[in-house]
PDB file of C-alpha atoms in Angstrom:
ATOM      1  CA  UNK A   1      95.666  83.425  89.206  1.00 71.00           C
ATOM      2  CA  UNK A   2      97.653  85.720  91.543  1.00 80.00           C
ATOM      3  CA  UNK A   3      96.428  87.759  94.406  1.00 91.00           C
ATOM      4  CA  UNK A   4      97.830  90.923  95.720  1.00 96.00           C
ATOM      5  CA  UNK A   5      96.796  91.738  99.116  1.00 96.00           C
ATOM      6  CA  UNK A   6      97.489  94.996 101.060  1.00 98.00           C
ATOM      7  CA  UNK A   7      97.232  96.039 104.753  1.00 97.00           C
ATOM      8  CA  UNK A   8      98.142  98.441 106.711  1.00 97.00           C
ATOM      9  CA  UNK A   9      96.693 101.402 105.737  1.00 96.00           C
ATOM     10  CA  UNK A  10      94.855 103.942 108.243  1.00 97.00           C
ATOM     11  CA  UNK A  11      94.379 107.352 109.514  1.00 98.00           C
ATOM     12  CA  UNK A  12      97.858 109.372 110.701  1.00 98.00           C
ATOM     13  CA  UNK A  13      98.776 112.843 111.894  1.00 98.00           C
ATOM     14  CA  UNK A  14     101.309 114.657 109.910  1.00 98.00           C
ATOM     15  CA  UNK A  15     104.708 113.992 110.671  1.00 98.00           C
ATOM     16  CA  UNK A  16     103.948 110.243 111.560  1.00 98.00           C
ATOM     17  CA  UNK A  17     104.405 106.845 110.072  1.00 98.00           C
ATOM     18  CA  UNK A  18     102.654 104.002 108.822  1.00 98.00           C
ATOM     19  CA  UNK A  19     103.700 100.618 107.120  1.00 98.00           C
ATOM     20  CA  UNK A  20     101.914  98.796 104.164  1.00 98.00           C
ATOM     21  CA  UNK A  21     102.176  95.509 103.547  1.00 98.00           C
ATOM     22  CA  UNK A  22     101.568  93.919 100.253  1.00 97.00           C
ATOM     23  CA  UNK A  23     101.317  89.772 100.725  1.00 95.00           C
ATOM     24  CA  UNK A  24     101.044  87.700  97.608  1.00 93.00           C
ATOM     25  CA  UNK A  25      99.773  84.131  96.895  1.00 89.00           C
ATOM     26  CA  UNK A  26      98.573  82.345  93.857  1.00 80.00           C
ATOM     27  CA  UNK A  27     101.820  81.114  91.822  1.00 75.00           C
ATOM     28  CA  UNK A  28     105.779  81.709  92.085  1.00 68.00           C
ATOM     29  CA  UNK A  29     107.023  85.554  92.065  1.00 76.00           C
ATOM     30  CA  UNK A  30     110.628  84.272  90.858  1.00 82.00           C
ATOM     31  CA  UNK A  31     112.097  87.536  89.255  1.00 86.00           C
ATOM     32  CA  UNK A  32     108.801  89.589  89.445  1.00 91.00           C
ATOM     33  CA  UNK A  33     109.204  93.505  90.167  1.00 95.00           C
ATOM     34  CA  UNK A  34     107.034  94.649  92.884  1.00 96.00           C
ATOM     35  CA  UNK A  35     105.944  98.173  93.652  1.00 97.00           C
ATOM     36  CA  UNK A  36     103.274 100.653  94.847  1.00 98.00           C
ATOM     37  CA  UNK A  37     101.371 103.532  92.969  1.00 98.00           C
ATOM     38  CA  UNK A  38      98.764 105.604  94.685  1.00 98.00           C
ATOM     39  CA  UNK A  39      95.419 107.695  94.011  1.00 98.00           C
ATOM     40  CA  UNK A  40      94.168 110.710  95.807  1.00 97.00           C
ATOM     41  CA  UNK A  41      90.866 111.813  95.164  1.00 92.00           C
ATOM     42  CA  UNK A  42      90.091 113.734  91.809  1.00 94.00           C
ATOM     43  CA  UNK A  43      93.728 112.868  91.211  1.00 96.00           C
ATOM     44  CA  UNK A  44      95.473 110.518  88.532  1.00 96.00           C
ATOM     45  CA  UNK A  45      97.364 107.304  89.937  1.00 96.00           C
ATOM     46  CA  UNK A  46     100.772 107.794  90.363  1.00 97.00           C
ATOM     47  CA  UNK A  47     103.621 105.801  90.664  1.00 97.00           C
ATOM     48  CA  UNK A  48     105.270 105.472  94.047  1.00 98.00           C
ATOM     49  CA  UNK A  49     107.635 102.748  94.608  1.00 98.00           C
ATOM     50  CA  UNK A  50     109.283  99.487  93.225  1.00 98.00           C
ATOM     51  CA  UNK A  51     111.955  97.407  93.778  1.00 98.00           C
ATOM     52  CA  UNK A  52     113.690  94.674  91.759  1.00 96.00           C
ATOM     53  CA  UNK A  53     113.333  90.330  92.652  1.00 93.00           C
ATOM     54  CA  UNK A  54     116.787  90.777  94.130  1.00 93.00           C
ATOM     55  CA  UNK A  55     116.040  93.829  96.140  1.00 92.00           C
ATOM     56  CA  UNK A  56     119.428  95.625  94.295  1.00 94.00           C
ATOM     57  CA  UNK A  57     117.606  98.321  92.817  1.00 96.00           C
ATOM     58  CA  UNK A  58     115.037 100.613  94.162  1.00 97.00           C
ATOM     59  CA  UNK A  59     112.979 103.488  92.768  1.00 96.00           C
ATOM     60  CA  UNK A  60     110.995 106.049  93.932  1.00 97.00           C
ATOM     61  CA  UNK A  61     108.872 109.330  92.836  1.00 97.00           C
ATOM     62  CA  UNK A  62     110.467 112.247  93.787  1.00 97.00           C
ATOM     63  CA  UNK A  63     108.083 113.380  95.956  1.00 97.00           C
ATOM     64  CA  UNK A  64     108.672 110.304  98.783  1.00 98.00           C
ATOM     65  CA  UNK A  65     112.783 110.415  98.078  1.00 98.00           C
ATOM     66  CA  UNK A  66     114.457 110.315 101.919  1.00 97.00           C
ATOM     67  CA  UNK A  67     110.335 109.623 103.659  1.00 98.00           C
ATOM     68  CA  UNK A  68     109.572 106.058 102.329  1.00 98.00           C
ATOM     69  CA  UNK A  69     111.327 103.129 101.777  1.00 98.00           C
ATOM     70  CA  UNK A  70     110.241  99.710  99.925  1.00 98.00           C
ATOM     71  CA  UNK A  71     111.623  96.868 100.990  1.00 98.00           C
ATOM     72  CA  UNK A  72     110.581  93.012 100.271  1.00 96.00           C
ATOM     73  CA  UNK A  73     110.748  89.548 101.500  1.00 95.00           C
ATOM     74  CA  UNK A  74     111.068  86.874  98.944  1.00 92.00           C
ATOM     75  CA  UNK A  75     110.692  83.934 101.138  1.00 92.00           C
ATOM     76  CA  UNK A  76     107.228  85.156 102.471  1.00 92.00           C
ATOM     77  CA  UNK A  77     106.506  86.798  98.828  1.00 92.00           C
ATOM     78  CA  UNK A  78     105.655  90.134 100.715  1.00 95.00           C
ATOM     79  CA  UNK A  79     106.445  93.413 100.078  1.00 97.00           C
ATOM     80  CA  UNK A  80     106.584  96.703 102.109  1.00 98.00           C
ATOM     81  CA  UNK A  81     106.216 100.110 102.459  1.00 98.00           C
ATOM     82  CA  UNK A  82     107.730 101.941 105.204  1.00 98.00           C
ATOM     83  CA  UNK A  83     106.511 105.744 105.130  1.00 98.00           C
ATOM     84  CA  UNK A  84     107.806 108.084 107.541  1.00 98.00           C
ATOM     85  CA  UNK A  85     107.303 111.943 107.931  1.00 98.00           C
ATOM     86  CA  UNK A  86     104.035 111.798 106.616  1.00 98.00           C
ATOM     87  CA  UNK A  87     102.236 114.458 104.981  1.00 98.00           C
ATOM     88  CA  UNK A  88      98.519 115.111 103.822  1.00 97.00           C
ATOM     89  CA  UNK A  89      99.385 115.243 100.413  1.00 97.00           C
ATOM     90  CA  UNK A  90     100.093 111.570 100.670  1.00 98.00           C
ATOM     91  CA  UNK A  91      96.423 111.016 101.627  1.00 98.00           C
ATOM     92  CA  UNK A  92      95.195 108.298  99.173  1.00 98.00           C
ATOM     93  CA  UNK A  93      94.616 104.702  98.170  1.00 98.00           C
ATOM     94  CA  UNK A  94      97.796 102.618  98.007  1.00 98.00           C
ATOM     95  CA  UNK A  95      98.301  99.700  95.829  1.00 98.00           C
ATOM     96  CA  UNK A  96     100.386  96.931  95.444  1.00 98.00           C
ATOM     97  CA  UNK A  97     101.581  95.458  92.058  1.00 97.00           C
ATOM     98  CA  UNK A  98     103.639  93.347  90.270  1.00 95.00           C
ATOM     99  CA  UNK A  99     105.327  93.242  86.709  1.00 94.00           C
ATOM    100  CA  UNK A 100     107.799  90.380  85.321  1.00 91.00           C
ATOM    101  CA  UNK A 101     108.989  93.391  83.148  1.00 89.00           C
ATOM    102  CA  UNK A 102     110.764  94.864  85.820  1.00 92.00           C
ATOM    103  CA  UNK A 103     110.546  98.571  87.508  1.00 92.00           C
ATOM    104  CA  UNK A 104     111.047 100.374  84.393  1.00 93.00           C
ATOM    105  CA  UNK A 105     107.154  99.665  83.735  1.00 93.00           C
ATOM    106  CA  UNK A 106     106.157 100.671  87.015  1.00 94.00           C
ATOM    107  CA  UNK A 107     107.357 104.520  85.954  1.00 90.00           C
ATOM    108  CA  UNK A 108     105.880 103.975  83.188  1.00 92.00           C
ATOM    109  CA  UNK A 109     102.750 102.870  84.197  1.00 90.00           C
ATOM    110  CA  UNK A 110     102.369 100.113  81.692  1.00 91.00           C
ATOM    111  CA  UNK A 111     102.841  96.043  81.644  1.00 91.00           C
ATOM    112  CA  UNK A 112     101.628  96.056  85.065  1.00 95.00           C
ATOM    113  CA  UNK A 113     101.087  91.870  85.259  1.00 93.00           C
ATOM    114  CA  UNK A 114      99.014  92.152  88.668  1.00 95.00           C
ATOM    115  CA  UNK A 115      97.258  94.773  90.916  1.00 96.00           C
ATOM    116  CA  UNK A 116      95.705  94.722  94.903  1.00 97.00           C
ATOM    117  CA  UNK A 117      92.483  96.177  95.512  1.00 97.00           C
ATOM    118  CA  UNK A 118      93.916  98.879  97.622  1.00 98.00           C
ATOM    119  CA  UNK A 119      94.377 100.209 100.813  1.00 98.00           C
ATOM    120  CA  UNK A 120      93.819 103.808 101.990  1.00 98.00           C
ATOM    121  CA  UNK A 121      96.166 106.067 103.881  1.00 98.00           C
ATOM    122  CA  UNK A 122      94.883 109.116 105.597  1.00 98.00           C
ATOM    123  CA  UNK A 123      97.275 112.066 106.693  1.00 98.00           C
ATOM    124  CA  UNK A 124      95.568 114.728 108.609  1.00 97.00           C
ATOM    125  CA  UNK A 125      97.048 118.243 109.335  1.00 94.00           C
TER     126      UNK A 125
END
């Protein structure tokens, strides 16, 4: 079994930053895509962020392009989100996953092999 974990979550003003971490334990991540989607309230999840094993290829939804940046660590099997020039309308719960697909189903949304429980990021006005 494989465990997601996230942290780092919180409440933030607009315009300021936070970091998410996403740590994972359980068996070997060798060539697993990692990523983020979110969830606002009353909203439908949404894909945020992935990156490739390797790190070579990133992707993001347009709406974070040049504000957040995913980045990983394959030695500690972590994963992270650095957000910057935050805005309300990123208020929601963040979470982690994984997929030995690759990115291409994080856009998608499907063959998503593991998910976190969540954390939740709060941008106020």
């Amino acid at each position: 079994q494989v465990q997601l974990v996230e942290s780092g979550g919180g409440l933030v003003q607009a315009g300021g930053s936070l970091r998410l971490s996403c740590a994972a334990s359980g068996r070997t991540f060798r060539g697993i895509a990692m990523g983020w989607f979110r969830q606002a309230p009353g909203k439908e999840r949404e894909f945020v962020a992935a990156i490739t094993w390797g790190g070579d290829n990133t992707e993001y939804v347009d709406s974070v392009k040049g504000r957040f940046t995913i980045s990983r660590d394959n030695a500690k099997n972590t994963v992270t989100l650095q957000m910057n020039s935050l805005k309300p309308e990123d208020t929601a719960m963040y979470y982690c996953a994984a997929a030995y697909g690759g990115t291409y189903y994080f856009r998608v949304q499907r063959g998503i092999d593991y998910w976190g429980k969540g954390t939740l990021v709060t941008v106020s006005s």
